[in-house]
mmCIF file of C-alpha atoms and ligand atoms in Angstrom:
data_model
loop_
_atom_site.group_PDB
_atom_site.id
_atom_site.type_symbol
_atom_site.label_atom_id
_atom_site.label_comp_id
_atom_site.label_asym_id
_atom_site.label_seq_id
_atom_site.Cartn_x
_atom_site.Cartn_y
_atom_site.Cartn_z
ATOM 1 C CA UNK S 11 -107.116 -34.960 -66.321
ATOM 2 C CA UNK S 12 -110.188 -33.282 -66.421
ATOM 3 C CA UNK S 13 -111.688 -36.368 -68.270
ATOM 4 C CA UNK S 14 -110.896 -38.609 -65.511
ATOM 5 C CA UNK S 15 -112.039 -36.369 -63.027
ATOM 6 C CA UNK S 16 -115.542 -35.810 -64.483
ATOM 7 C CA UNK S 17 -115.957 -39.680 -65.091
ATOM 8 C CA UNK S 18 -114.331 -40.566 -61.684
ATOM 9 C CA UNK S 19 -112.476 -43.391 -63.386
ATOM 10 C CA UNK S 20 -108.647 -44.418 -62.571
ATOM 11 C CA UNK S 21 -107.911 -46.344 -65.707
ATOM 12 C CA UNK S 22 -106.527 -44.898 -68.872
ATOM 13 C CA UNK S 23 -109.112 -43.327 -71.459
ATOM 14 C CA UNK S 24 -109.072 -43.247 -75.281
ATOM 15 C CA UNK S 25 -111.062 -41.472 -77.875
ATOM 16 C CA UNK S 26 -111.467 -43.148 -80.995
ATOM 17 C CA UNK S 27 -111.473 -40.332 -83.446
ATOM 18 C CA UNK S 28 -108.044 -39.067 -83.881
ATOM 19 C CA UNK S 29 -108.447 -35.212 -82.997
ATOM 20 C CA UNK S 30 -110.783 -32.979 -81.692
ATOM 21 C CA UNK S 31 -112.049 -31.632 -85.277
ATOM 22 C CA UNK S 32 -112.185 -35.302 -86.096
ATOM 23 C CA UNK S 33 -115.122 -35.471 -83.631
ATOM 24 C CA UNK S 34 -117.034 -33.461 -86.320
ATOM 25 C CA UNK S 35 -117.148 -36.174 -88.331
ATOM 26 C CA UNK S 36 -117.529 -39.473 -86.342
ATOM 27 C CA UNK S 37 -117.590 -42.314 -89.160
ATOM 28 C CA UNK S 38 -115.030 -44.501 -86.661
ATOM 29 C CA UNK S 39 -117.334 -43.769 -83.848
ATOM 30 C CA UNK S 40 -120.535 -45.039 -85.432
ATOM 31 C CA UNK S 41 -118.753 -47.970 -87.063
ATOM 32 C CA UNK S 42 -117.181 -49.184 -83.642
ATOM 33 C CA UNK S 43 -120.888 -48.690 -81.968
ATOM 34 C CA UNK S 44 -122.224 -50.657 -84.654
ATOM 35 C CA UNK S 45 -119.753 -53.514 -83.950
ATOM 36 C CA UNK S 46 -120.613 -53.185 -80.290
ATOM 37 C CA UNK S 47 -124.226 -53.612 -81.043
ATOM 38 C CA UNK S 48 -123.885 -56.655 -82.762
ATOM 39 C CA UNK S 49 -121.607 -58.538 -79.948
ATOM 40 C CA UNK S 50 -124.672 -57.597 -77.412
ATOM 41 C CA UNK S 51 -126.195 -60.362 -78.950
ATOM 42 C CA UNK S 52 -124.128 -62.743 -76.811
ATOM 43 C CA UNK S 53 -122.075 -60.817 -74.754
ATOM 44 C CA UNK S 54 -122.150 -57.747 -72.236
ATOM 45 C CA UNK S 55 -119.802 -55.165 -71.126
ATOM 46 C CA UNK S 56 -118.927 -52.556 -68.678
ATOM 47 C CA UNK S 57 -120.174 -49.576 -69.912
ATOM 48 C CA UNK S 58 -120.830 -45.748 -68.528
ATOM 49 C CA UNK S 59 -123.061 -43.267 -69.865
ATOM 50 C CA UNK S 60 -122.436 -39.433 -69.826
ATOM 51 C CA UNK S 61 -125.424 -37.451 -69.824
ATOM 52 C CA UNK S 62 -126.949 -33.745 -70.153
ATOM 53 C CA UNK S 63 -130.643 -34.412 -68.892
ATOM 54 C CA UNK S 64 -132.202 -37.013 -71.626
ATOM 55 C CA UNK S 65 -129.183 -36.446 -74.086
ATOM 56 C CA UNK S 66 -126.473 -39.029 -74.046
ATOM 57 C CA UNK S 67 -123.159 -37.042 -74.611
ATOM 58 C CA UNK S 68 -121.171 -40.020 -74.070
ATOM 59 C CA UNK S 69 -120.680 -44.012 -73.945
ATOM 60 C CA UNK S 70 -117.717 -45.507 -72.576
ATOM 61 C CA UNK S 71 -116.551 -48.934 -72.818
ATOM 62 C CA UNK S 72 -114.283 -50.770 -70.484
ATOM 63 C CA UNK S 73 -111.751 -53.006 -71.973
ATOM 64 C CA UNK S 74 -109.777 -55.289 -70.130
ATOM 65 C CA UNK S 75 -105.566 -55.136 -70.812
ATOM 66 C CA UNK S 76 -103.982 -58.213 -73.099
ATOM 67 C CA UNK S 77 -100.849 -58.745 -74.630
ATOM 68 C CA UNK S 78 -101.330 -56.087 -77.246
ATOM 69 C CA UNK S 79 -102.677 -53.540 -74.711
ATOM 70 C CA UNK S 80 -101.230 -54.368 -71.123
ATOM 71 C CA UNK S 81 -103.337 -52.053 -69.164
ATOM 72 C CA UNK S 82 -107.114 -51.799 -68.359
ATOM 73 C CA UNK S 83 -108.620 -48.509 -70.069
ATOM 74 C CA UNK S 84 -112.055 -47.047 -71.413
ATOM 75 C CA UNK S 85 -113.211 -46.144 -75.290
ATOM 76 C CA UNK S 86 -114.770 -43.276 -75.047
ATOM 77 C CA UNK S 87 -117.391 -42.433 -77.922
ATOM 78 C CA UNK S 88 -119.259 -39.056 -78.379
ATOM 79 C CA UNK S 89 -121.329 -37.698 -80.645
ATOM 80 C CA UNK S 90 -121.895 -33.988 -79.035
ATOM 81 C CA UNK S 91 -119.515 -32.399 -81.162
ATOM 82 C CA UNK S 92 -120.450 -34.031 -84.441
ATOM 83 C CA UNK S 93 -122.660 -32.252 -87.438
ATOM 84 C CA UNK S 94 -126.577 -32.758 -86.380
ATOM 85 C CA UNK S 95 -127.420 -36.008 -88.843
ATOM 86 C CA UNK S 96 -124.319 -38.144 -87.297
ATOM 87 C CA UNK S 97 -125.233 -36.684 -83.650
ATOM 88 C CA UNK S 98 -128.709 -37.969 -83.938
ATOM 89 C CA UNK S 99 -127.095 -41.426 -84.950
ATOM 90 C CA UNK S 100 -124.891 -41.500 -82.313
ATOM 91 C CA UNK S 101 -127.884 -40.935 -79.862
ATOM 92 C CA UNK S 102 -129.724 -43.551 -81.833
ATOM 93 C CA UNK S 103 -126.947 -46.010 -81.613
ATOM 94 C CA UNK S 104 -125.917 -45.178 -77.740
ATOM 95 C CA UNK S 105 -129.504 -45.741 -76.445
ATOM 96 C CA UNK S 106 -130.009 -48.652 -77.943
ATOM 97 C CA UNK S 107 -126.988 -50.291 -76.609
ATOM 98 C CA UNK S 108 -128.033 -48.859 -73.292
ATOM 99 C CA UNK S 109 -131.295 -50.404 -73.491
ATOM 100 C CA UNK S 110 -129.782 -53.973 -73.882
ATOM 101 C CA UNK S 111 -126.932 -53.304 -72.011
ATOM 102 C CA UNK S 112 -127.489 -50.682 -69.151
ATOM 103 C CA UNK S 113 -124.628 -48.812 -67.859
ATOM 104 C CA UNK S 114 -123.129 -49.293 -64.413
ATOM 105 C CA UNK S 115 -122.954 -45.593 -63.692
ATOM 106 C CA UNK S 116 -124.562 -42.673 -65.404
ATOM 107 C CA UNK S 117 -122.710 -39.093 -65.320
ATOM 108 C CA UNK S 118 -124.526 -35.512 -65.233
ATOM 109 C CA UNK S 119 -122.297 -33.072 -66.994
ATOM 110 C CA UNK S 120 -122.765 -30.031 -68.818
ATOM 111 C CA UNK S 121 -122.304 -30.126 -72.118
ATOM 112 C CA UNK S 122 -119.438 -26.872 -71.840
ATOM 113 C CA UNK S 123 -117.603 -29.106 -69.144
ATOM 114 C CA UNK S 124 -117.587 -32.221 -71.540
ATOM 115 C CA UNK S 125 -116.544 -29.894 -74.406
ATOM 116 C CA UNK S 126 -113.637 -28.805 -72.011
ATOM 117 C CA UNK S 127 -112.736 -32.158 -70.959
ATOM 118 C CA UNK S 128 -112.527 -33.580 -74.517
ATOM 119 C CA UNK S 129 -110.791 -30.432 -75.781
ATOM 120 C CA UNK S 130 -107.913 -30.842 -72.900
ATOM 121 C CA UNK S 131 -107.955 -34.545 -73.664
ATOM 122 C CA UNK S 132 -106.624 -33.690 -77.023
ATOM 123 C CA UNK S 133 -104.566 -31.137 -76.013
ATOM 124 C CA UNK S 134 -102.738 -33.213 -73.401
ATOM 125 C CA UNK S 135 -102.255 -36.062 -76.156
ATOM 126 C CA UNK S 136 -100.691 -33.600 -78.487
ATOM 127 C CA UNK S 137 -97.980 -32.359 -75.698
ATOM 128 C CA UNK S 138 -97.593 -35.652 -74.491
ATOM 129 C CA UNK S 139 -96.342 -36.364 -78.007
ATOM 130 C CA UNK S 140 -99.099 -39.433 -78.374
ATOM 131 C CA UNK S 141 -100.282 -37.693 -81.652
ATOM 132 C CA UNK S 142 -96.772 -37.625 -83.108
ATOM 133 C CA UNK S 143 -94.385 -40.166 -81.730
ATOM 134 C CA UNK S 144 -91.908 -39.070 -84.353
ATOM 135 C CA UNK S 145 -91.489 -35.728 -82.754
ATOM 136 C CA UNK S 146 -87.832 -34.591 -82.518
ATOM 137 C CA UNK S 147 -88.788 -31.015 -81.778
ATOM 138 C CA UNK S 148 -86.516 -29.732 -78.879
ATOM 139 C CA UNK S 149 -88.158 -27.385 -76.529
ATOM 140 C CA UNK S 150 -87.096 -23.756 -76.460
ATOM 141 C CA UNK S 151 -86.541 -21.834 -73.390
ATOM 142 C CA UNK S 152 -89.616 -19.629 -72.351
ATOM 143 C CA UNK S 153 -87.525 -16.420 -72.645
ATOM 144 C CA UNK S 154 -86.345 -16.987 -76.168
ATOM 145 C CA UNK S 155 -90.161 -17.699 -77.524
ATOM 146 C CA UNK S 156 -92.355 -15.202 -75.525
ATOM 147 C CA UNK S 157 -92.255 -11.290 -74.985
ATOM 148 C CA UNK S 158 -93.372 -9.469 -72.307
ATOM 149 C CA UNK S 159 -93.215 -6.493 -74.689
ATOM 150 C CA UNK S 160 -95.730 -8.241 -77.251
ATOM 151 C CA UNK S 161 -97.955 -8.885 -74.607
ATOM 152 C CA UNK S 162 -98.134 -5.227 -73.306
ATOM 153 C CA UNK S 163 -98.358 -4.439 -77.011
ATOM 154 C CA UNK S 164 -101.725 -6.614 -77.812
ATOM 155 C CA UNK S 165 -102.927 -5.341 -73.921
ATOM 156 C CA UNK S 166 -102.756 -1.873 -75.196
ATOM 157 C CA UNK S 167 -104.693 -2.466 -78.363
ATOM 158 C CA UNK S 168 -107.480 -4.003 -76.004
ATOM 159 C CA UNK S 169 -107.416 -1.002 -73.741
ATOM 160 C CA UNK S 170 -107.187 1.740 -76.578
ATOM 161 C CA UNK S 171 -110.689 -0.302 -77.671
ATOM 162 C CA UNK S 172 -111.829 0.033 -74.526
ATOM 163 C CA UNK S 173 -111.969 3.666 -74.376
ATOM 164 C CA UNK S 174 -113.393 3.893 -77.783
ATOM 165 C CA UNK S 175 -116.461 2.006 -76.115
ATOM 166 C CA UNK S 176 -115.691 -1.681 -77.370
ATOM 167 C CA UNK S 177 -117.300 -4.342 -75.321
ATOM 168 C CA UNK S 178 -114.516 -7.305 -74.646
ATOM 169 C CA UNK S 179 -116.887 -9.678 -73.207
ATOM 170 C CA UNK S 180 -118.755 -12.808 -73.542
ATOM 171 C CA UNK S 181 -117.641 -15.716 -75.924
ATOM 172 C CA UNK S 182 -113.807 -15.178 -77.508
ATOM 173 C CA UNK S 183 -112.633 -16.707 -80.352
ATOM 174 C CA UNK S 184 -108.792 -16.072 -81.193
ATOM 175 C CA UNK S 185 -108.019 -17.529 -84.439
ATOM 176 C CA UNK S 186 -104.272 -18.474 -85.822
ATOM 177 C CA UNK S 187 -102.937 -18.019 -82.298
ATOM 178 C CA UNK S 188 -99.635 -19.283 -82.692
ATOM 179 C CA UNK S 189 -97.962 -20.360 -79.482
ATOM 180 C CA UNK S 190 -100.538 -18.087 -77.450
ATOM 181 C CA UNK S 191 -98.308 -15.538 -77.650
ATOM 182 C CA UNK S 192 -101.203 -13.095 -78.202
ATOM 183 C CA UNK S 193 -103.589 -15.318 -76.042
ATOM 184 C CA UNK S 194 -101.506 -14.395 -72.897
ATOM 185 C CA UNK S 195 -102.840 -10.869 -73.332
ATOM 186 C CA UNK S 196 -106.309 -11.970 -73.539
ATOM 187 C CA UNK S 197 -105.828 -14.279 -70.584
ATOM 188 C CA UNK S 198 -104.086 -11.305 -68.464
ATOM 189 C CA UNK S 199 -107.509 -9.273 -69.641
ATOM 190 C CA UNK S 200 -109.546 -11.398 -67.815
ATOM 191 C CA UNK S 201 -110.787 -13.160 -71.179
ATOM 192 C CA UNK S 202 -110.893 -17.170 -71.634
ATOM 193 C CA UNK S 203 -110.730 -17.484 -75.379
ATOM 194 C CA UNK S 204 -111.168 -20.602 -77.658
ATOM 195 C CA UNK S 205 -107.559 -20.064 -79.604
ATOM 196 C CA UNK S 206 -107.006 -22.205 -82.650
ATOM 197 C CA UNK S 207 -103.904 -22.265 -84.478
ATOM 198 C CA UNK S 208 -103.332 -24.966 -87.811
ATOM 199 C CA UNK S 209 -99.591 -25.629 -86.732
ATOM 200 C CA UNK S 210 -99.904 -28.491 -84.206
ATOM 201 C CA UNK S 211 -96.103 -27.915 -83.198
ATOM 202 C CA UNK S 212 -96.737 -24.379 -82.375
ATOM 203 C CA UNK S 213 -99.691 -25.458 -80.459
ATOM 204 C CA UNK S 214 -97.553 -27.666 -78.629
ATOM 205 C CA UNK S 215 -95.162 -25.332 -77.828
ATOM 206 C CA UNK S 216 -97.914 -22.972 -76.133
ATOM 207 C CA UNK S 217 -99.043 -25.890 -74.321
ATOM 208 C CA UNK S 218 -95.531 -27.234 -72.991
ATOM 209 C CA UNK S 219 -94.615 -23.541 -71.562
ATOM 210 C CA UNK S 220 -98.495 -23.268 -69.584
ATOM 211 C CA UNK S 221 -99.265 -20.416 -72.031
ATOM 212 C CA UNK S 222 -102.129 -22.015 -73.692
ATOM 213 C CA UNK S 223 -105.155 -23.005 -71.895
ATOM 214 C CA UNK S 224 -105.234 -27.057 -72.954
ATOM 215 C CA UNK S 225 -109.067 -26.781 -72.353
ATOM 216 C CA UNK S 226 -109.478 -24.108 -74.841
ATOM 217 C CA UNK S 227 -106.534 -24.607 -77.520
ATOM 218 C CA UNK S 228 -107.375 -26.513 -80.465
ATOM 219 C CA UNK S 229 -105.447 -27.427 -83.781
ATOM 220 C CA UNK S 230 -107.768 -26.395 -86.318
ATOM 221 C CA UNK S 231 -107.622 -24.652 -89.675
ATOM 222 C CA UNK S 232 -109.351 -21.403 -89.037
ATOM 223 C CA UNK S 233 -110.447 -21.560 -92.882
ATOM 224 C CA UNK S 234 -112.845 -23.815 -91.827
ATOM 225 C CA UNK S 235 -114.298 -22.643 -88.431
ATOM 226 C CA UNK S 236 -117.806 -22.473 -90.049
ATOM 227 C CA UNK S 237 -117.656 -26.151 -90.508
ATOM 228 C CA UNK S 238 -117.109 -26.395 -86.892
ATOM 229 C CA UNK S 239 -119.083 -23.572 -84.903
ATOM 230 C CA UNK S 240 -122.817 -22.270 -85.808
ATOM 231 C CA UNK S 241 -123.311 -19.144 -86.909
ATOM 232 C CA UNK S 242 -123.279 -16.802 -83.985
ATOM 233 C CA UNK S 243 -121.093 -18.960 -81.754
ATOM 234 C CA UNK S 244 -118.741 -16.060 -80.596
ATOM 235 C CA UNK S 245 -119.445 -12.297 -79.526
ATOM 236 C CA UNK S 246 -115.586 -11.551 -80.558
ATOM 237 C CA UNK S 247 -113.254 -12.869 -82.996
ATOM 238 C CA UNK S 248 -109.472 -11.942 -82.940
ATOM 239 C CA UNK S 249 -106.392 -12.510 -84.966
ATOM 240 C CA UNK S 250 -103.098 -11.197 -83.984
ATOM 241 C CA UNK S 251 -100.467 -10.396 -86.623
ATOM 242 C CA UNK S 252 -102.476 -12.568 -89.481
ATOM 243 C CA UNK S 253 -100.091 -12.699 -92.693
ATOM 244 C CA UNK S 254 -97.997 -12.006 -94.329
ATOM 245 C CA UNK S 255 -101.085 -11.094 -96.414
ATOM 246 C CA UNK S 256 -99.953 -10.491 -100.325
ATOM 247 C CA UNK S 257 -102.081 -10.259 -103.851
ATOM 248 C CA UNK S 258 -100.652 -13.940 -104.483
ATOM 249 C CA UNK S 259 -101.968 -15.354 -100.995
ATOM 250 C CA UNK S 260 -104.870 -13.125 -99.855
ATOM 251 C CA UNK S 261 -107.225 -16.016 -100.284
ATOM 252 C CA UNK S 262 -105.936 -18.183 -97.661
ATOM 253 C CA UNK S 263 -106.223 -14.656 -95.126
ATOM 254 C CA UNK S 264 -109.824 -13.412 -96.521
ATOM 255 C CA UNK S 265 -110.719 -16.991 -96.074
ATOM 256 C CA UNK S 266 -110.182 -16.682 -92.632
ATOM 257 C CA UNK S 267 -111.683 -13.727 -91.790
ATOM 258 C CA UNK S 268 -114.572 -14.512 -93.719
ATOM 259 C CA UNK S 269 -115.131 -17.360 -91.468
ATOM 260 C CA UNK S 270 -114.637 -15.212 -88.636
ATOM 261 C CA UNK S 271 -117.706 -13.262 -89.693
ATOM 262 C CA UNK S 272 -119.693 -16.135 -90.194
ATOM 263 C CA UNK S 273 -119.029 -17.374 -86.590
ATOM 264 C CA UNK S 274 -119.595 -14.026 -85.021
ATOM 265 C CA UNK S 275 -122.762 -12.791 -83.695
ATOM 266 C CA UNK S 276 -124.753 -10.186 -84.924
ATOM 267 C CA UNK S 277 -123.455 -6.734 -83.344
ATOM 268 C CA UNK S 278 -120.200 -9.190 -82.488
ATOM 269 C CA UNK S 279 -116.705 -7.706 -82.519
ATOM 270 C CA UNK S 280 -114.039 -8.520 -85.259
ATOM 271 C CA UNK S 281 -110.433 -7.196 -84.625
ATOM 272 C CA UNK S 282 -107.398 -8.387 -86.533
ATOM 273 C CA UNK S 283 -103.960 -7.058 -86.634
ATOM 274 C CA UNK S 284 -100.963 -6.875 -89.499
ATOM 275 C CA UNK S 285 -97.576 -5.664 -89.986
ATOM 276 C CA UNK S 286 -98.506 -3.521 -92.988
ATOM 277 C CA UNK S 287 -100.789 -0.958 -94.171
ATOM 278 C CA UNK S 288 -101.386 -2.794 -97.460
ATOM 279 C CA UNK S 289 -102.200 -5.975 -95.688
ATOM 280 C CA UNK S 290 -104.823 -4.505 -93.539
ATOM 281 C CA UNK S 291 -106.460 -3.168 -96.603
ATOM 282 C CA UNK S 292 -106.898 -6.273 -98.443
ATOM 283 C CA UNK S 293 -108.295 -7.794 -94.734
ATOM 284 C CA UNK S 294 -110.682 -4.416 -94.347
ATOM 285 C CA UNK S 295 -111.951 -5.269 -97.816
ATOM 286 C CA UNK S 296 -112.763 -8.474 -97.335
ATOM 287 C CA UNK S 297 -114.561 -8.043 -93.794
ATOM 288 C CA UNK S 298 -116.734 -5.074 -95.366
ATOM 289 C CA UNK S 299 -117.496 -7.671 -97.976
ATOM 290 C CA UNK S 300 -118.838 -9.851 -95.434
ATOM 291 C CA UNK S 301 -121.122 -7.411 -93.371
ATOM 292 C CA UNK S 302 -118.742 -6.054 -90.840
ATOM 293 C CA UNK S 303 -118.708 -2.147 -90.323
ATOM 294 C CA UNK S 304 -115.750 -1.130 -89.003
ATOM 295 C CA UNK S 305 -112.093 1.206 -89.346
ATOM 296 C CA UNK S 306 -108.230 0.820 -89.868
ATOM 297 C CA UNK S 307 -106.395 1.926 -87.318
ATOM 298 C CA UNK S 308 -102.841 3.187 -87.569
ATOM 299 C CA UNK S 309 -101.194 1.601 -84.694
ATOM 300 C CA UNK S 310 -97.639 2.151 -85.904
ATOM 301 C CA UNK S 311 -94.775 2.105 -83.077
ATOM 302 C CA UNK S 312 -90.884 3.023 -83.575
ATOM 303 C CA UNK S 313 -90.082 -1.173 -84.036
ATOM 304 C CA UNK S 314 -92.351 -1.316 -86.970
ATOM 305 C CA UNK S 315 -92.885 -4.733 -86.386
ATOM 306 C CA UNK S 316 -95.914 -6.390 -84.378
ATOM 307 C CA UNK S 317 -99.558 -5.210 -84.635
ATOM 308 C CA UNK S 318 -98.798 -1.913 -86.643
ATOM 309 C CA UNK S 319 -102.281 -1.692 -88.308
ATOM 310 C CA UNK S 320 -105.463 -3.456 -87.220
ATOM 311 C CA UNK S 321 -109.089 -3.601 -88.432
ATOM 312 C CA UNK S 322 -111.644 -3.414 -85.710
ATOM 313 C CA UNK S 323 -115.402 -3.564 -86.299
ATOM 314 C CA UNK S 324 -118.709 -5.118 -85.813
ATOM 315 C CA UNK S 325 -120.669 -7.736 -87.789
ATOM 316 C CA UNK S 326 -124.022 -6.605 -89.133
ATOM 317 C CA UNK S 327 -126.453 -9.138 -90.348
ATOM 318 C CA UNK S 328 -127.590 -7.376 -93.295
ATOM 319 C CA UNK S 329 -125.597 -4.462 -94.915
ATOM 320 C CA UNK S 330 -126.922 -0.964 -95.422
HETATM 321 C C1 SAM J 425 -97.464 -14.468 -87.623
HETATM 322 S S1 SAM J 425 -97.954 -15.971 -86.402
HETATM 323 C C2 SAM J 425 -99.190 -15.002 -85.607
HETATM 324 C C3 SAM J 425 -99.436 -15.999 -84.238
HETATM 325 C C4 SAM J 425 -99.875 -15.238 -82.964
HETATM 326 N N1 SAM J 425 -101.195 -14.970 -83.027
HETATM 327 C C5 SAM J 425 -99.225 -13.984 -82.555
HETATM 328 O O1 SAM J 425 -99.757 -12.785 -82.747
HETATM 329 O O2 SAM J 425 -98.014 -14.573 -82.043
HETATM 330 C C6 SAM J 425 -99.697 -16.420 -87.691
HETATM 331 C C7 SAM J 425 -99.937 -17.719 -87.630
HETATM 332 O O3 SAM J 425 -101.270 -18.028 -87.998
HETATM 333 C C8 SAM J 425 -101.114 -19.157 -88.454
HETATM 334 N N2 SAM J 425 -102.316 -19.875 -89.576
HETATM 335 C C9 SAM J 425 -101.464 -19.572 -90.928
HETATM 336 N N3 SAM J 425 -102.653 -20.312 -91.656
HETATM 337 C C10 SAM J 425 -103.659 -20.487 -90.619
HETATM 338 C C11 SAM J 425 -104.840 -21.551 -90.910
HETATM 339 N N4 SAM J 425 -105.616 -21.587 -91.865
HETATM 340 N N5 SAM J 425 -105.725 -21.442 -89.685
HETATM 341 C C12 SAM J 425 -104.835 -21.658 -88.433
HETATM 342 N N6 SAM J 425 -104.081 -20.882 -88.167
HETATM 343 C C13 SAM J 425 -103.142 -20.354 -89.589
HETATM 344 C C14 SAM J 425 -99.414 -19.755 -88.321
HETATM 345 O O4 SAM J 425 -99.272 -21.015 -88.494
HETATM 346 C C15 SAM J 425 -98.972 -18.632 -87.482
HETATM 347 O O5 SAM J 425 -99.017 -19.518 -86.310
#
């Protein structure tokens, strides 16, 4: 586990927050840390500090095994992914705890590595069924779930876009990634996308088959991305086979592409594929309304199923 390597600890590690998205709103973390600070009046703890320069990214508290939890473990607290006000509160609390009880070690870690390590922790918790002990889903074989033909189809879209002069570099977000079927094509093109999907079983399947990168796969609702990422966080946002998009459920899908337009940088690329022309027309209308200039492309083939139509465009801050 990357986190154990980064921290150089042999014991188990547990975060207080239940999921990566929960790290945005860290009520339990702050509650716990306030309790720790109260205990410091007459008690000392084994602590570690993870920092990036002056900024505290993480605080680790050692717990000795007991009857309830028979192994020693570290509780990990972080505010680095939290909303600004809670991040500041975390920094303040961690600072006051360390001033009373200095950490036994300090580790300098870049925010990017820390984010990857936290992300991987939750991916491993998911795929090891720690987040859903009641799971009864039986694994399916790789061949029954993943198709080379589909990977090729997504890759061809990118080759065509490159020919048209679109740049596919930088920070890439893939929304609605499913089990990573379309993400596979992005990896093969040398991209390193952050891939998110709302269905945790689907993400679990992608992780289980070693398809999704555990450091860059998230269970997250794509209608909420702007709550977690600042405007301009990504150079490219893509989504493959969105839908089915109908008039009656279009708010979900237009909500997703609107959110994508919020977190892509000015001049950044947006690409969404669907099965049918009416679906892409709905998405294109929403994207244009969100300040994206682009075109609908007919990508139909004899199979008539995957990625038949797509919209590709660039985000402009101000509409002409
Ligand atoms: C047809 S699948 C496509 C999966 C993958 N992109 C592919 O091309 O193979 C559409 C995916 O969108 C996901 N999805 C639907 N609503 C979502 C939401 N609000 N946030 C994130 N993912 C969502 C579904 O769970 C499903 O996995």
